[in-house]
Short mmCIF file of C-alpha atoms in Angstrom, two decimals:
data_model
loop_
_atom_site.label_atom_id
_atom_site.label_comp_id
_atom_site.label_asym_id
_atom_site.label_seq_id
_atom_site.Cartn_x
_atom_site.Cartn_y
_atom_site.Cartn_z
CA MET A 11 46.25 34.79 -31.14
CA MET A 12 48.73 35.50 -28.32
CA LYS A 13 51.71 37.58 -29.42
CA PRO A 14 55.25 36.14 -28.91
CA TRP A 15 56.22 38.77 -26.32
CA SER A 16 52.94 38.20 -24.45
CA ARG A 17 53.54 34.45 -24.40
CA ALA A 18 57.06 35.00 -23.04
CA VAL A 19 55.78 37.26 -20.26
CA THR A 20 53.13 34.68 -19.35
CA LEU A 21 55.72 31.90 -19.14
CA ILE A 22 57.98 34.06 -16.95
CA LEU A 23 55.09 34.87 -14.59
CA LEU A 24 54.09 31.21 -14.36
CA SER A 25 57.70 30.26 -13.65
CA LEU A 26 57.96 32.83 -10.85
CA LEU A 27 54.65 31.68 -9.41
CA PHE A 28 55.80 28.05 -9.43
CA GLN A 29 59.07 28.96 -7.70
CA GLY A 30 57.20 30.93 -5.07
CA LEU A 31 54.86 28.04 -4.36
CA THR A 32 57.81 25.67 -4.12
CA ILE A 33 59.61 27.90 -1.60
CA LEU A 34 56.40 28.34 0.39
CA SER A 35 55.82 24.58 0.40
CA LYS A 36 59.33 23.89 1.68
CA LYS A 37 58.94 26.53 4.37
CA TYR A 38 55.59 25.10 5.36
CA TYR A 39 56.99 21.62 5.94
CA LYS A 40 60.21 22.81 7.52
CA ASN A 41 58.70 25.12 10.07
CA GLU A 42 56.67 23.27 12.70
CA ASP A 43 54.77 26.46 13.52
CA HIS A 44 52.70 25.86 10.38
CA LEU A 45 51.62 22.42 11.58
CA PRO A 46 48.38 22.22 13.58
CA LYS A 47 49.10 22.29 17.32
CA HIS A 48 45.72 21.03 18.43
CA ARG A 49 44.69 17.46 17.83
CA GLU A 50 41.31 15.91 18.22
CA ILE A 51 40.87 13.01 20.60
CA PRO A 52 41.06 9.80 18.53
CA VAL A 53 38.11 7.45 18.92
CA PHE A 54 38.65 3.71 18.95
CA ARG A 55 36.10 1.58 20.76
CA PRO A 56 35.99 -2.24 20.57
CA LEU A 57 32.39 -3.44 20.60
CA LYS A 58 32.25 -7.18 20.06
CA ARG A 59 34.52 -10.17 19.46
CA VAL A 60 33.47 -13.50 17.94
CA ILE A 61 35.78 -16.52 18.23
CA THR A 62 34.85 -19.54 16.08
CA ASN A 63 36.61 -22.90 15.80
CA TYR A 64 35.92 -25.77 13.40
CA VAL A 65 37.32 -28.99 14.82
CA PRO A 66 37.23 -31.21 11.70
CA THR A 67 39.12 -28.74 9.48
CA ARG A 68 41.32 -27.36 12.31
CA THR A 69 40.49 -23.78 11.36
CA ALA A 70 39.53 -20.82 13.50
CA SER A 71 38.56 -17.18 13.13
CA ILE A 72 38.63 -14.09 15.31
CA LYS A 73 36.24 -11.29 14.37
CA ILE A 74 36.58 -7.92 16.09
CA ILE A 75 33.93 -5.25 15.59
CA PHE A 76 34.91 -1.72 16.55
CA GLN A 77 33.93 1.94 16.23
CA ARG A 78 36.57 4.41 15.02
CA SER A 79 36.97 8.04 14.06
CA ALA A 80 39.48 7.13 11.32
CA MET A 81 40.57 3.85 9.79
CA PRO A 82 43.53 2.58 11.83
CA ARG A 83 46.49 0.60 10.63
CA MET A 84 46.05 -2.98 11.86
CA ARG A 85 48.94 -5.24 12.82
CA TRP A 86 48.61 -8.71 14.34
CA PHE A 87 50.97 -10.65 16.60
CA ARG A 88 51.00 -14.21 17.97
CA GLN A 89 52.68 -15.64 21.00
CA LEU A 90 55.64 -17.91 20.36
CA THR A 91 55.26 -21.57 21.24
CA GLY A 92 57.67 -23.83 23.05
CA ASN A 93 60.63 -22.41 24.92
CA ARG A 94 61.34 -19.64 22.41
CA LYS A 95 61.47 -16.19 24.00
CA LEU A 96 61.75 -12.72 22.48
CA PRO A 97 61.84 -10.51 25.59
CA ASN A 98 62.96 -7.40 23.66
CA ALA A 99 60.40 -7.62 20.84
CA GLU A 100 57.95 -4.75 20.27
CA ILE A 101 55.39 -6.82 22.19
CA PRO A 102 57.50 -9.14 24.39
CA ASN A 103 57.51 -12.79 23.29
CA MET A 104 55.19 -12.03 20.36
CA ILE A 105 55.96 -12.15 16.64
CA SER A 106 54.24 -10.47 13.70
CA LEU A 107 51.76 -12.47 11.61
CA GLU A 108 52.34 -10.43 8.46
CA GLY A 109 53.34 -12.63 5.53
CA ASP A 110 52.48 -15.87 7.35
CA GLU A 111 50.32 -17.94 4.96
CA ARG A 112 48.39 -19.54 7.82
CA TYR A 113 46.70 -16.22 8.58
CA ARG A 114 44.30 -14.29 6.34
CA ILE A 115 42.57 -10.99 7.11
CA ARG A 116 39.20 -9.75 5.83
CA LEU A 117 37.81 -6.25 6.40
CA VAL A 118 34.24 -4.91 6.15
CA SER A 119 33.24 -1.31 7.01
CA SER A 120 30.06 0.73 7.17
CA HIS A 121 30.24 4.38 8.22
CA ASP A 122 32.25 4.44 11.47
CA ILE A 123 31.84 0.72 12.25
CA THR A 124 34.38 -1.84 11.04
CA ALA A 125 34.57 -5.62 11.33
CA VAL A 126 37.96 -7.25 10.84
CA THR A 127 38.29 -11.04 10.72
CA LEU A 128 41.49 -13.01 11.20
CA ASN A 129 41.17 -16.51 9.71
CA ILE A 130 43.62 -19.14 10.98
CA ALA A 131 44.30 -22.40 9.11
CA PRO A 132 45.54 -24.65 10.52
CA VAL A 133 45.23 -23.91 14.23
CA GLU A 134 48.35 -24.75 16.22
CA ASP A 135 48.33 -27.75 18.54
CA VAL A 136 49.55 -25.83 21.58
CA PHE A 137 46.81 -24.06 23.57
CA PRO A 138 45.97 -21.49 24.65
CA VAL A 139 46.73 -19.49 21.51
CA LYS A 140 47.31 -15.81 22.25
CA ILE A 141 46.76 -13.20 19.52
CA VAL A 142 47.30 -9.45 19.95
CA ALA A 143 45.63 -7.02 17.55
CA CYS A 144 47.35 -3.64 17.40
CA PHE A 145 45.35 -0.69 16.00
CA SER A 146 47.33 2.50 15.29
CA LEU A 147 46.68 6.04 14.11
CA ASP A 148 50.22 7.29 13.50
CA ARG A 149 49.33 10.91 12.80
CA ALA A 150 47.49 11.04 16.12
CA GLN A 151 50.33 9.13 17.82
CA PHE A 152 47.68 6.73 19.13
CA GLN A 153 47.62 2.97 19.65
CA TYR A 154 45.18 0.39 21.01
CA GLN A 155 46.16 -3.20 21.78
CA LEU A 156 43.57 -5.95 22.29
CA ASP A 157 44.44 -9.47 23.47
CA THR A 158 42.52 -12.57 22.38
CA HIS A 159 42.95 -16.07 23.81
CA ILE A 160 41.77 -19.24 22.08
CA ASP A 161 41.58 -21.82 24.85
CA GLY A 162 41.04 -24.95 22.74
CA LEU A 163 39.72 -26.46 19.53
CA THR A 164 36.13 -26.55 20.77
CA ALA A 165 35.99 -23.01 22.12
CA SER A 166 33.45 -20.84 20.29
CA LYS A 167 32.05 -17.74 21.91
CA THR A 168 30.91 -14.14 21.50
CA ASP A 169 32.16 -11.41 23.83
CA VAL A 170 30.69 -7.95 24.30
CA LEU A 171 33.78 -5.79 24.79
CA ASP A 172 34.28 -2.90 27.16
CA GLY A 173 36.59 -0.26 25.72
CA ILE A 174 38.97 2.38 27.04
CA LEU A 175 38.05 5.82 25.72
CA TRP A 176 40.28 8.87 26.04
CA THR A 177 38.40 11.93 27.30
CA ALA A 178 41.39 14.31 27.50
CA ILE A 179 44.86 14.10 25.99
CA PRO A 180 47.77 16.56 25.77
CA GLU A 181 48.68 18.40 22.59
CA ARG A 182 50.90 16.63 20.11
CA ILE A 183 53.71 19.10 20.86
CA ILE A 184 54.11 20.53 24.36
CA THR A 185 56.32 23.54 24.97
CA PHE A 186 57.45 25.39 28.07
CA ASN A 187 55.58 28.61 28.77
CA ASP A 188 57.26 31.93 29.56
CA LEU A 189 57.66 30.89 33.21
CA GLY A 190 59.41 27.66 32.31
CA GLN A 191 56.38 25.53 33.16
CA LEU A 192 54.78 22.68 31.27
CA SER A 193 51.80 20.48 32.01
CA VAL A 194 50.76 17.03 30.78
CA LEU A 195 47.20 15.87 31.51
CA CYS A 196 45.40 12.77 30.33
CA SER A 197 42.05 11.30 31.24
CA ALA A 198 40.44 8.02 30.18
CA ARG A 199 37.10 6.32 30.77
CA LEU A 200 37.31 2.59 31.36
CA GLU A 201 34.00 0.95 30.57
CA SER A 202 33.13 -1.40 33.46
CA GLU A 203 35.71 -2.66 35.89
CA SER A 204 37.30 -6.07 36.28
CA SER A 205 37.15 -7.97 39.54
CA ARG A 206 40.94 -7.92 39.84
CA PHE A 207 43.36 -5.04 40.19
CA THR A 208 44.37 -4.49 36.56
CA GLU A 209 43.30 -0.96 35.70
CA GLU A 210 45.70 1.93 35.83
CA LEU A 211 46.43 5.20 34.08
CA ASN A 212 49.90 6.66 34.09
CA ILE A 213 52.21 9.10 32.33
CA TYR A 214 55.80 8.22 31.63
CA ARG A 215 58.66 10.09 29.98
CA SER A 216 61.05 8.47 27.48
CA TYR A 217 64.46 9.99 26.86
CA LEU A 218 67.93 9.15 25.59
CA GLU A 219 70.45 7.90 28.11
CA LYS A 220 74.14 7.32 27.42
CA ASN A 221 76.07 4.50 29.03
CA GLN A 222 79.21 6.10 30.43
CA LEU A 223 81.14 2.81 30.38
CA ASN A 224 80.83 1.81 26.72
CA GLY A 225 79.34 4.92 25.13
CA THR A 226 76.19 3.15 23.87
CA VAL A 227 72.86 4.97 23.83
CA GLN A 228 69.53 3.57 24.94
CA VAL A 229 65.99 4.80 25.47
CA SER A 230 64.98 4.93 29.12
CA SER A 231 61.54 5.56 30.59
CA VAL A 232 60.49 6.93 33.96
CA GLY A 233 57.02 7.26 35.46
CA THR A 234 55.72 10.74 36.22
CA GLY A 235 52.34 9.95 37.76
CA LYS A 236 49.90 7.06 38.19
CA ILE A 237 46.33 6.43 39.39
CA HIS A 238 44.71 3.03 39.87
CA LYS A 239 41.74 1.43 41.61
CA GLU A 240 43.55 0.94 44.92
CA ARG A 241 44.82 4.51 45.19
CA ASP A 242 42.65 7.42 46.30
CA ASN A 243 42.67 10.86 44.73
CA PHE A 244 45.94 12.61 45.44
CA VAL A 245 47.95 15.80 45.02
CA GLU A 246 51.68 15.52 45.61
CA GLU A 247 54.51 18.00 45.23
CA ALA A 248 58.15 16.96 44.99
CA GLY A 249 60.55 19.80 44.33
CA LYS A 250 59.66 21.34 40.98
CA TYR A 251 57.17 18.58 40.11
CA LEU A 252 53.46 18.50 40.91
CA TYR A 253 51.43 15.28 40.57
CA LYS A 254 47.65 14.97 40.61
CA GLY A 255 45.35 12.01 40.18
CA ARG A 256 41.71 11.17 40.65
CA ARG A 257 39.37 8.23 40.14
CA GLU A 258 35.63 8.62 39.73
CA VAL A 259 32.96 5.91 39.43
CA MET A 260 30.16 6.76 37.01
CA ILE A 261 26.93 4.78 36.77
CA GLN A 262 25.16 4.86 33.41
CA GLN A 263 21.80 3.37 32.56
CA ARG A 264 21.73 -0.01 30.82
CA ARG A 265 25.48 -0.36 31.09
CA LEU A 266 28.00 -1.45 33.65
CA GLN A 267 29.70 1.20 35.69
CA HIS A 268 32.37 3.34 34.07
CA ILE A 269 35.53 4.39 35.86
CA LEU A 270 37.07 7.74 35.01
CA TYR A 271 40.81 7.98 35.61
CA GLU A 272 42.67 11.27 35.37
CA VAL A 273 46.32 12.00 36.02
CA SER A 274 48.39 15.13 35.44
CA PHE A 275 52.06 15.98 35.71
CA THR A 276 53.25 19.58 35.99
CA VAL A 277 56.81 20.88 35.84
CA LEU A 278 57.08 24.19 37.70
CA ASN A 279 60.59 25.13 36.55
CA GLY A 280 61.46 23.14 33.46
CA SER A 281 64.92 22.34 32.16
CA GLN A 282 66.63 20.20 29.55
CA ASP A 283 66.14 17.23 31.88
CA ASP A 284 62.39 17.37 31.28
CA VAL A 285 62.60 17.06 27.49
CA GLY A 286 61.43 13.84 25.88
CA VAL A 287 58.40 11.92 24.69
CA TYR A 288 55.56 11.77 27.21
CA THR A 289 53.14 8.86 26.85
CA CYS A 290 49.71 8.52 28.44
CA ALA A 291 49.02 4.82 29.05
CA ALA A 292 45.67 3.36 30.10
CA GLU A 293 46.08 -0.35 30.71
CA ARG A 294 44.06 -3.39 31.74
CA ALA A 295 44.78 -7.13 31.68
CA ARG A 296 43.43 -7.76 28.16
CA ASP A 297 43.58 -4.35 26.48
CA ARG A 298 45.59 -1.14 26.64
CA THR A 299 45.81 2.16 24.81
CA TYR A 300 48.51 4.81 24.42
CA VAL A 301 48.84 8.42 23.27
CA SER A 302 52.21 10.15 22.93
CA SER A 303 53.25 13.80 22.98
CA LEU A 304 56.59 15.52 22.50
CA VAL A 305 58.23 18.03 24.79
CA LYS A 306 60.87 19.31 22.40
CA VAL A 307 64.26 20.90 22.86
CA GLN A 308 64.92 24.52 22.05
CA GLN A 309 67.12 23.45 19.16
CA HIS A 310 66.59 20.52 16.85
CA GLN A 311 69.07 17.69 16.91
CA LYS A 312 70.19 15.12 14.40
CA PRO A 313 68.68 11.65 14.84
CA THR A 314 70.05 8.95 17.13
CA LEU A 315 69.66 5.28 16.20
CA ILE A 316 69.38 2.48 18.73
CA LEU A 317 69.80 -1.21 17.86
CA VAL A 318 67.82 -3.81 19.83
CA ALA A 319 67.98 -7.59 19.35
CA CYS A 320 64.53 -9.04 20.13
CA GLY A 321 65.76 -12.38 21.44
CA GLU A 322 68.50 -13.64 23.67
CA GLU A 323 71.03 -13.88 20.85
CA ALA A 324 74.53 -12.65 21.54
CA VAL A 325 75.14 -9.06 20.48
CA ASN A 326 78.85 -8.30 20.65
CA PRO A 327 80.82 -5.19 19.69
CA ALA A 328 82.75 -5.79 16.46
CA THR A 329 84.76 -2.59 16.31
CA PRO A 330 85.11 0.50 18.48
CA HIS A 331 82.25 2.77 17.52
CA SER A 332 81.93 6.51 17.25
CA PRO A 333 78.80 8.65 17.55
CA GLU A 334 78.64 8.65 13.74
CA SER A 335 78.89 4.95 13.06
CA ARG A 336 78.47 1.84 15.19
CA ARG A 337 78.90 -1.81 14.31
CA VAL A 338 77.99 -4.90 16.30
CA ILE A 339 77.72 -8.64 15.65
CA VAL A 340 74.28 -10.24 16.01
CA HIS A 341 74.20 -14.04 16.31
CA LEU A 342 71.02 -15.68 15.00
CA ILE A 343 70.08 -19.32 15.59
CA GLU A 344 69.55 -21.30 12.38
CA ASN A 345 65.87 -21.85 11.44
CA THR A 346 64.70 -20.09 14.63
CA ILE A 347 62.50 -17.04 14.08
CA THR A 348 63.77 -13.83 15.63
CA CYS A 349 63.95 -10.10 14.97
CA VAL A 350 66.17 -7.03 15.23
CA ARG A 351 64.79 -3.54 15.87
CA CYS A 352 66.28 -0.27 14.62
CA ARG A 353 64.77 2.59 16.65
CA VAL A 354 65.29 6.28 15.90
CA PHE A 355 65.07 9.05 18.48
CA ASP A 356 64.48 12.08 16.28
CA TYR A 357 62.83 15.29 17.47
CA GLU A 358 62.39 16.58 13.94
CA ALA A 359 60.65 13.39 12.80
CA ALA A 360 58.37 13.58 15.82
CA TRP A 361 56.58 16.69 14.55
CA ASN A 362 57.18 16.60 10.80
CA ALA A 363 54.20 14.98 9.11
CA ARG A 364 56.32 13.75 6.22
CA TYR A 365 58.12 11.35 8.52
CA PHE A 366 55.01 9.37 9.33
CA ASP A 367 56.10 7.30 6.35
CA GLY A 368 58.59 5.18 8.29
CA ARG A 369 60.75 4.57 5.23
CA ARG A 370 61.63 8.26 5.25
CA ALA A 371 62.76 8.03 8.87
CA ILE A 372 64.84 4.82 8.62
CA SER A 373 66.40 3.18 5.58
CA LEU A 374 68.02 -0.25 5.45
CA LYS A 375 71.02 -1.53 3.50
CA ARG A 376 72.54 -4.97 3.21
CA ASP A 377 76.11 -5.27 1.96
CA GLY A 378 75.77 -1.74 0.57
CA GLN A 379 72.54 -2.42 -1.36
CA SER A 380 69.26 -0.73 -0.46
CA VAL A 381 66.54 -3.01 0.97
CA ASP A 382 63.04 -1.53 0.95
CA ARG A 383 60.60 -4.44 0.86
CA SER A 384 59.89 -7.73 2.58
CA THR A 385 60.72 -11.15 1.14
CA ALA A 386 59.52 -14.67 1.90
CA TRP A 387 62.27 -14.94 4.53
CA ILE A 388 62.67 -11.42 5.92
CA LEU A 389 59.81 -9.18 7.05
CA LEU A 390 60.38 -5.41 7.20
CA ASP A 391 57.91 -3.49 9.36
CA TRP A 392 58.18 0.32 9.64
CA HIS A 393 55.93 1.65 12.37
CA LEU A 394 55.50 4.24 15.09
CA ASN A 395 55.84 2.48 18.43
CA VAL A 396 53.53 4.61 20.54
CA ALA A 397 53.57 2.20 23.48
CA ASP A 398 57.35 2.23 23.86
CA GLY A 399 58.53 5.82 23.81
CA GLY A 400 56.63 7.05 20.74
CA LEU A 401 59.60 6.33 18.48
CA MET A 402 59.67 5.46 14.80
CA GLU A 403 61.27 2.07 14.29
CA LEU A 404 61.99 -0.65 11.76
CA THR A 405 61.59 -4.26 12.88
CA ILE A 406 63.51 -6.78 10.77
CA THR A 407 62.10 -10.27 11.32
CA PHE A 408 64.18 -13.24 10.18
CA ARG A 409 61.65 -16.04 9.69
CA LYS A 410 64.09 -18.97 9.29
CA PRO A 411 67.64 -17.64 9.57
CA SER A 412 70.05 -19.25 7.12
CA ALA A 413 73.78 -18.59 6.78
CA GLU A 414 73.61 -18.70 2.99
CA ARG A 415 70.55 -16.49 2.71
CA ASP A 416 70.75 -14.02 5.61
CA GLU A 417 74.34 -13.44 6.67
CA GLY A 418 75.82 -10.09 5.75
CA LEU A 419 76.48 -6.54 6.90
CA TYR A 420 73.24 -4.63 7.57
CA GLN A 421 73.00 -0.88 8.08
CA CYS A 422 70.12 1.19 9.43
CA VAL A 423 70.39 4.86 8.47
CA ALA A 424 68.34 7.78 9.84
CA THR A 425 68.57 11.26 8.31
CA ASN A 426 67.04 14.64 8.99
CA SER A 427 67.94 18.22 8.00
CA LEU A 428 70.67 18.42 10.65
CA GLY A 429 72.53 15.22 9.87
CA SER A 430 72.33 11.46 9.97
CA ASP A 431 73.19 8.48 12.13
CA THR A 432 74.09 4.93 11.16
CA VAL A 433 74.16 1.69 13.11
CA ALA A 434 75.68 -1.34 11.40
CA PHE A 435 75.31 -4.95 12.48
CA GLN A 436 76.93 -8.08 11.10
CA VAL A 437 74.47 -11.00 11.03
CA VAL A 438 76.07 -14.35 11.80
CA VAL A 439 73.89 -17.50 11.75
CA VAL A 440 74.96 -20.27 14.11
CA PRO A 441 73.69 -23.90 14.01
CA SER A 442 70.90 -24.78 16.42
CA GLY A 443 72.11 -26.25 19.69
CA GLN A 444 75.36 -24.34 19.89
#
């Protein structure tokens, strides 16, 4: 039997051990040097697509078979019908299918092959129907978008798909070396080649830009290098920047030709102006893929929130805003689907693995009450938008805006270890036709 003093000593030692592990855990997550710098190239390769329509029952299905290195998060979008436009949506003029009872998803996997089927019932009367499937690996800051068009009720076909495969990508975090230099290189293999000029590979940098007139902040993007099928290999130097690009045609047995695109961007004498999120984008007419990396500042900064209305609704300043708190009025049209996006530019969230849970990066309140889940009328979608600046964002979709149900004061809040930022917007629903 353990003696009382021995039991006390054991409890003290266990307590000290627990405290030490807790401190070590906090240090591990707080210091980015403990996070892995190197990342493996994510594999996502679409293989086949089957589109099936049943005229009598007005149902349809889209099956996509793909190869993957890890199971991606799948999000689906449809094009709006009629004259409705959402030019500032995550995918312009597209709306999320999540929560829509007309769409059902079924998933089957075996080893590294997955088949996902989107069942549609009933099919809309307006053709063609455009569906975009978005496959994401947030921890790899990777995204693949695949477009599907249903041309009519009688269209049934099977397509063998040609994918875009990354062969080289930059590290997740890029830092300046001792000479003040940094380099971003990405390379992608495009299986086959379309008959039209649609293929290109480019690198662009996203950064915060402040409007000097009204003090608002927005995310801007600028290209830093591009190669496409109508441009020969090149090496260009402009001041402190060096651009390189090459295109190589590869013939493989039993397959169509592959085109290798490679582009690199080098900063010879880096400064604060070169900080931001760098995105490698390989794009074709019907599919595109993105990988983002972060060139971080020497010191971390508190987050900055940006509010974007997806549609053409009026967004008017309600009160003079300060860097700490901003408030605007967003006018929604009654019974007309639309969305509002809260985007956070946060260097700490960009490298801290805990923030890949979007709810940790952005929280939402309505009239002072926390809102953390979707309803039948409002869809909340936290995601990493790799294609548009590699930022974490929350998209709030109002399915059928109603004054009684949806009006109120909404607040998006982003917090990290250095502070927080809040953007508030008053939702006002106006009758259709006004």
